[in-house]
């Protein structure tokens, strides 16, 4: 019944779970318990993408149709002592002014803790923190493809294929993720030895080039009046202060969709593309594993990819 609590042991930690039968997605009747089922099923693939990345959570305490939703950066009061965290300057603040203590959600217990607070979305930067808690240079670049109606996923797929060709010409190997919202993201590993400004400038130049070459389809500028029936190639997500939805994270949309890693073969049939939901992603994980696994750093490597061109 609503309001009931359960004590569960997760990796040696005791968590008090509340309202597991609470409906978070009214259109499908999906409950908090089903959210936890998804997250525990996908944890082995999700957690490496969260590891050492400060996590900003978007919470829907009353479900996706409730009136209350908010982004949360700081570790909230009452968080368990075992939860890893890191304190960093707030985005946009000058040095040594406002600080934020972020959680580092890199184990199953932390993932369950966040879900219990109805943190449906987990957003992370493209950089990680080092052993002493300092922010490192980015090990990923991201390109957010945001369609302006009536454009949708088919147009995003067309743009993604054009972006892929450009990136591969520069020695980068991108991978697509349908966002669980309207569009998709593309990720590519970078060296981890260039700052966020260098990576962002590279993606900005690429966006402007594709806008010139595909003017009916691509826009690189943020003005909403330019985006009708075109795809915004959002380069700004590479700014060190920006975060992007983490691959495999749920989304707080009408239906329980997921930021779902895809294969390039799927983009060859853009008319069949759609956003995927919890059960579908769990089935894909069993069959495909993680299509983004090669983006993850291994051992002592700073990054898994090359340097981006700076000229």
mmCIF file with all atom_site columns, N, CA, C and O in Angstrom, residues 76-104:
data_model
loop_
_atom_site.group_PDB
_atom_site.id
_atom_site.type_symbol
_atom_site.label_atom_id
_atom_site.label_alt_id
_atom_site.label_comp_id
_atom_site.label_asym_id
_atom_site.label_entity_id
_atom_site.label_seq_id
_atom_site.pdbx_PDB_ins_code
_atom_site.Cartn_x
_atom_site.Cartn_y
_atom_site.Cartn_z
_atom_site.occupancy
_atom_site.B_iso_or_equiv
_atom_site.pdbx_formal_charge
_atom_site.auth_seq_id
_atom_site.auth_comp_id
_atom_site.auth_asym_id
_atom_site.auth_atom_id
_atom_site.pdbx_PDB_model_num
ATOM 1   N N  . UNK A 1 76  ? 21.407 15.811 -1.147  1.00 0.00 ? 76  UNK A N  1
ATOM 2   C CA . UNK A 1 76  ? 20.366 16.315 -0.253  1.00 0.00 ? 76  UNK A CA 1
ATOM 3   C C  . UNK A 1 76  ? 20.601 15.914 1.191   1.00 0.00 ? 76  UNK A C  1
ATOM 4   O O  . UNK A 1 76  ? 21.338 14.959 1.497   1.00 0.00 ? 76  UNK A O  1
ATOM 5   N N  . UNK A 1 77  ? 19.977 16.651 2.078   1.00 0.00 ? 77  UNK A N  1
ATOM 6   C CA . UNK A 1 77  ? 20.037 16.327 3.501   1.00 0.00 ? 77  UNK A CA 1
ATOM 7   C C  . UNK A 1 77  ? 19.485 14.923 3.721   1.00 0.00 ? 77  UNK A C  1
ATOM 8   O O  . UNK A 1 77  ? 18.508 14.508 3.105   1.00 0.00 ? 77  UNK A O  1
ATOM 9   N N  . UNK A 1 78  ? 20.114 14.187 4.590   1.00 0.00 ? 78  UNK A N  1
ATOM 10  C CA . UNK A 1 78  ? 19.666 12.837 4.897   1.00 0.00 ? 78  UNK A CA 1
ATOM 11  C C  . UNK A 1 78  ? 20.249 11.764 4.006   1.00 0.00 ? 78  UNK A C  1
ATOM 12  O O  . UNK A 1 78  ? 19.909 10.584 4.147   1.00 0.00 ? 78  UNK A O  1
ATOM 13  N N  . UNK A 1 79  ? 21.128 12.137 3.081   1.00 0.00 ? 79  UNK A N  1
ATOM 14  C CA . UNK A 1 79  ? 21.760 11.132 2.226   1.00 0.00 ? 79  UNK A CA 1
ATOM 15  C C  . UNK A 1 79  ? 22.639 10.209 3.062   1.00 0.00 ? 79  UNK A C  1
ATOM 16  O O  . UNK A 1 79  ? 23.213 10.619 4.076   1.00 0.00 ? 79  UNK A O  1
ATOM 17  N N  . UNK A 1 80  ? 22.754 8.948  2.689   1.00 0.00 ? 80  UNK A N  1
ATOM 18  C CA . UNK A 1 80  ? 23.565 8.010  3.479   1.00 0.00 ? 80  UNK A CA 1
ATOM 19  C C  . UNK A 1 80  ? 25.042 8.393  3.484   1.00 0.00 ? 80  UNK A C  1
ATOM 20  O O  . UNK A 1 80  ? 25.564 8.937  2.504   1.00 0.00 ? 80  UNK A O  1
ATOM 21  N N  . UNK A 1 81  ? 25.702 8.094  4.579   1.00 0.00 ? 81  UNK A N  1
ATOM 22  C CA . UNK A 1 81  ? 27.108 8.471  4.711   1.00 0.00 ? 81  UNK A CA 1
ATOM 23  C C  . UNK A 1 81  ? 28.012 7.735  3.744   1.00 0.00 ? 81  UNK A C  1
ATOM 24  O O  . UNK A 1 81  ? 29.095 8.214  3.398   1.00 0.00 ? 81  UNK A O  1
ATOM 25  N N  . UNK A 1 82  ? 27.590 6.560  3.323   1.00 0.00 ? 82  UNK A N  1
ATOM 26  C CA . UNK A 1 82  ? 28.442 5.782  2.433   1.00 0.00 ? 82  UNK A CA 1
ATOM 27  C C  . UNK A 1 82  ? 28.418 6.297  0.984   1.00 0.00 ? 82  UNK A C  1
ATOM 28  O O  . UNK A 1 82  ? 29.230 5.871  0.151   1.00 0.00 ? 82  UNK A O  1
ATOM 29  N N  . UNK A 1 83  ? 27.507 7.196  0.666   1.00 0.00 ? 83  UNK A N  1
ATOM 30  C CA . UNK A 1 83  ? 27.411 7.710  -0.699  1.00 0.00 ? 83  UNK A CA 1
ATOM 31  C C  . UNK A 1 83  ? 28.642 8.548  -1.029  1.00 0.00 ? 83  UNK A C  1
ATOM 32  O O  . UNK A 1 83  ? 28.973 9.497  -0.322  1.00 0.00 ? 83  UNK A O  1
ATOM 33  N N  . UNK A 1 84  ? 29.322 8.206  -2.100  1.00 0.00 ? 84  UNK A N  1
ATOM 34  C CA . UNK A 1 84  ? 30.476 8.999  -2.531  1.00 0.00 ? 84  UNK A CA 1
ATOM 35  C C  . UNK A 1 84  ? 30.014 10.366 -3.018  1.00 0.00 ? 84  UNK A C  1
ATOM 36  O O  . UNK A 1 84  ? 28.936 10.502 -3.610  1.00 0.00 ? 84  UNK A O  1
ATOM 37  N N  . UNK A 1 85  ? 30.837 11.380 -2.789  1.00 0.00 ? 85  UNK A N  1
ATOM 38  C CA . UNK A 1 85  ? 30.508 12.711 -3.299  1.00 0.00 ? 85  UNK A CA 1
ATOM 39  C C  . UNK A 1 85  ? 31.785 13.451 -3.639  1.00 0.00 ? 85  UNK A C  1
ATOM 40  O O  . UNK A 1 85  ? 32.897 13.008 -3.335  1.00 0.00 ? 85  UNK A O  1
ATOM 41  N N  . UNK A 1 86  ? 31.603 14.586 -4.284  1.00 0.00 ? 86  UNK A N  1
ATOM 42  C CA . UNK A 1 86  ? 32.725 15.437 -4.654  1.00 0.00 ? 86  UNK A CA 1
ATOM 43  C C  . UNK A 1 86  ? 32.244 16.882 -4.625  1.00 0.00 ? 86  UNK A C  1
ATOM 44  O O  . UNK A 1 86  ? 31.124 17.188 -5.035  1.00 0.00 ? 86  UNK A O  1
ATOM 45  N N  . UNK A 1 87  ? 33.082 17.768 -4.107  1.00 0.00 ? 87  UNK A N  1
ATOM 46  C CA . UNK A 1 87  ? 32.736 19.183 -4.014  1.00 0.00 ? 87  UNK A CA 1
ATOM 47  C C  . UNK A 1 87  ? 33.521 19.964 -5.058  1.00 0.00 ? 87  UNK A C  1
ATOM 48  O O  . UNK A 1 87  ? 34.755 19.893 -5.108  1.00 0.00 ? 87  UNK A O  1
ATOM 49  N N  . UNK A 1 88  ? 32.783 20.699 -5.876  1.00 0.00 ? 88  UNK A N  1
ATOM 50  C CA . UNK A 1 88  ? 33.361 21.424 -7.001  1.00 0.00 ? 88  UNK A CA 1
ATOM 51  C C  . UNK A 1 88  ? 32.741 22.816 -7.084  1.00 0.00 ? 88  UNK A C  1
ATOM 52  O O  . UNK A 1 88  ? 31.636 23.035 -6.574  1.00 0.00 ? 88  UNK A O  1
ATOM 53  N N  . UNK A 1 89  ? 33.421 23.761 -7.731  1.00 0.00 ? 89  UNK A N  1
ATOM 54  C CA . UNK A 1 89  ? 32.804 25.075 -7.940  1.00 0.00 ? 89  UNK A CA 1
ATOM 55  C C  . UNK A 1 89  ? 31.504 24.949 -8.721  1.00 0.00 ? 89  UNK A C  1
ATOM 56  O O  . UNK A 1 89  ? 31.396 24.136 -9.648  1.00 0.00 ? 89  UNK A O  1
ATOM 57  N N  . UNK A 1 90  ? 30.509 25.734 -8.331  1.00 0.00 ? 90  UNK A N  1
ATOM 58  C CA . UNK A 1 90  ? 29.237 25.721 -9.050  1.00 0.00 ? 90  UNK A CA 1
ATOM 59  C C  . UNK A 1 90  ? 29.452 26.187 -10.482 1.00 0.00 ? 90  UNK A C  1
ATOM 60  O O  . UNK A 1 90  ? 30.294 27.061 -10.745 1.00 0.00 ? 90  UNK A O  1
ATOM 61  N N  . UNK A 1 91  ? 28.715 25.618 -11.443 1.00 0.00 ? 91  UNK A N  1
ATOM 62  C CA . UNK A 1 91  ? 28.857 26.072 -12.828 1.00 0.00 ? 91  UNK A CA 1
ATOM 63  C C  . UNK A 1 91  ? 28.632 27.576 -12.951 1.00 0.00 ? 91  UNK A C  1
ATOM 64  O O  . UNK A 1 91  ? 27.655 28.122 -12.431 1.00 0.00 ? 91  UNK A O  1
ATOM 65  N N  . UNK A 1 92  ? 29.578 28.232 -13.599 1.00 0.00 ? 92  UNK A N  1
ATOM 66  C CA . UNK A 1 92  ? 29.458 29.667 -13.813 1.00 0.00 ? 92  UNK A CA 1
ATOM 67  C C  . UNK A 1 92  ? 29.971 30.536 -12.685 1.00 0.00 ? 92  UNK A C  1
ATOM 68  O O  . UNK A 1 92  ? 30.048 31.753 -12.818 1.00 0.00 ? 92  UNK A O  1
ATOM 69  N N  . UNK A 1 93  ? 30.334 29.919 -11.553 1.00 0.00 ? 93  UNK A N  1
ATOM 70  C CA . UNK A 1 93  ? 30.813 30.732 -10.433 1.00 0.00 ? 93  UNK A CA 1
ATOM 71  C C  . UNK A 1 93  ? 32.301 31.000 -10.588 1.00 0.00 ? 93  UNK A C  1
ATOM 72  O O  . UNK A 1 93  ? 33.025 30.249 -11.233 1.00 0.00 ? 93  UNK A O  1
ATOM 73  N N  . UNK A 1 94  ? 32.758 32.088 -10.005 1.00 0.00 ? 94  UNK A N  1
ATOM 74  C CA . UNK A 1 94  ? 34.180 32.361 -10.020 1.00 0.00 ? 94  UNK A CA 1
ATOM 75  C C  . UNK A 1 94  ? 34.878 31.480 -9.000  1.00 0.00 ? 94  UNK A C  1
ATOM 76  O O  . UNK A 1 94  ? 34.248 30.918 -8.101  1.00 0.00 ? 94  UNK A O  1
ATOM 77  N N  . UNK A 1 95  ? 36.187 31.359 -9.140  1.00 0.00 ? 95  UNK A N  1
ATOM 78  C CA . UNK A 1 95  ? 36.954 30.440 -8.302  1.00 0.00 ? 95  UNK A CA 1
ATOM 79  C C  . UNK A 1 95  ? 36.765 30.733 -6.820  1.00 0.00 ? 95  UNK A C  1
ATOM 80  O O  . UNK A 1 95  ? 36.787 31.883 -6.388  1.00 0.00 ? 95  UNK A O  1
ATOM 81  N N  . UNK A 1 96  ? 36.549 29.658 -6.051  1.00 0.00 ? 96  UNK A N  1
ATOM 82  C CA . UNK A 1 96  ? 36.457 29.717 -4.589  1.00 0.00 ? 96  UNK A CA 1
ATOM 83  C C  . UNK A 1 96  ? 35.211 30.455 -4.085  1.00 0.00 ? 96  UNK A C  1
ATOM 84  O O  . UNK A 1 96  ? 35.149 30.856 -2.923  1.00 0.00 ? 96  UNK A O  1
ATOM 85  N N  . UNK A 1 97  ? 34.208 30.631 -4.958  1.00 0.00 ? 97  UNK A N  1
ATOM 86  C CA . UNK A 1 97  ? 32.959 31.208 -4.480  1.00 0.00 ? 97  UNK A CA 1
ATOM 87  C C  . UNK A 1 97  ? 31.985 30.066 -4.194  1.00 0.00 ? 97  UNK A C  1
ATOM 88  O O  . UNK A 1 97  ? 32.276 29.194 -3.399  1.00 0.00 ? 97  UNK A O  1
ATOM 89  N N  . UNK A 1 98  ? 30.840 30.040 -4.841  1.00 0.00 ? 98  UNK A N  1
ATOM 90  C CA . UNK A 1 98  ? 29.843 29.026 -4.541  1.00 0.00 ? 98  UNK A CA 1
ATOM 91  C C  . UNK A 1 98  ? 30.365 27.628 -4.910  1.00 0.00 ? 98  UNK A C  1
ATOM 92  O O  . UNK A 1 98  ? 30.949 27.434 -5.971  1.00 0.00 ? 98  UNK A O  1
ATOM 93  N N  . UNK A 1 99  ? 30.133 26.681 -4.030  1.00 0.00 ? 99  UNK A N  1
ATOM 94  C CA . UNK A 1 99  ? 30.552 25.304 -4.255  1.00 0.00 ? 99  UNK A CA 1
ATOM 95  C C  . UNK A 1 99  ? 29.327 24.390 -4.232  1.00 0.00 ? 99  UNK A C  1
ATOM 96  O O  . UNK A 1 99  ? 28.326 24.687 -3.579  1.00 0.00 ? 99  UNK A O  1
ATOM 97  N N  . UNK A 1 100 ? 29.425 23.286 -4.944  1.00 0.00 ? 100 UNK A N  1
ATOM 98  C CA . UNK A 1 100 ? 28.359 22.289 -4.995  1.00 0.00 ? 100 UNK A CA 1
ATOM 99  C C  . UNK A 1 100 ? 28.964 20.938 -4.628  1.00 0.00 ? 100 UNK A C  1
ATOM 100 O O  . UNK A 1 100 ? 30.028 20.569 -5.131  1.00 0.00 ? 100 UNK A O  1
ATOM 101 N N  . UNK A 1 101 ? 28.276 20.205 -3.759  1.00 0.00 ? 101 UNK A N  1
ATOM 102 C CA . UNK A 1 101 ? 28.685 18.841 -3.420  1.00 0.00 ? 101 UNK A CA 1
ATOM 103 C C  . UNK A 1 101 ? 27.763 17.874 -4.154  1.00 0.00 ? 101 UNK A C  1
ATOM 104 O O  . UNK A 1 101 ? 26.589 17.729 -3.822  1.00 0.00 ? 101 UNK A O  1
ATOM 105 N N  . UNK A 1 102 ? 28.314 17.257 -5.191  1.00 0.00 ? 102 UNK A N  1
ATOM 106 C CA . UNK A 1 102 ? 27.563 16.336 -6.047  1.00 0.00 ? 102 UNK A CA 1
ATOM 107 C C  . UNK A 1 102 ? 27.722 14.898 -5.554  1.00 0.00 ? 102 UNK A C  1
ATOM 108 O O  . UNK A 1 102 ? 28.801 14.517 -5.082  1.00 0.00 ? 102 UNK A O  1
ATOM 109 N N  . UNK A 1 103 ? 26.714 14.060 -5.741  1.00 0.00 ? 103 UNK A N  1
ATOM 110 C CA . UNK A 1 103 ? 26.928 12.632 -5.531  1.00 0.00 ? 103 UNK A CA 1
ATOM 111 C C  . UNK A 1 103 ? 27.654 12.017 -6.720  1.00 0.00 ? 103 UNK A C  1
ATOM 112 O O  . UNK A 1 103 ? 27.533 12.492 -7.858  1.00 0.00 ? 103 UNK A O  1
ATOM 113 N N  . UNK A 1 104 ? 28.421 10.975 -6.443  1.00 0.00 ? 104 UNK A N  1
ATOM 114 C CA . UNK A 1 104 ? 29.022 10.143 -7.477  1.00 0.00 ? 104 UNK A CA 1
ATOM 115 C C  . UNK A 1 104 ? 28.301 8.802  -7.424  1.00 0.00 ? 104 UNK A C  1
ATOM 116 O O  . UNK A 1 104 ? 28.524 7.998  -6.505  1.00 0.00 ? 104 UNK A O  1
#
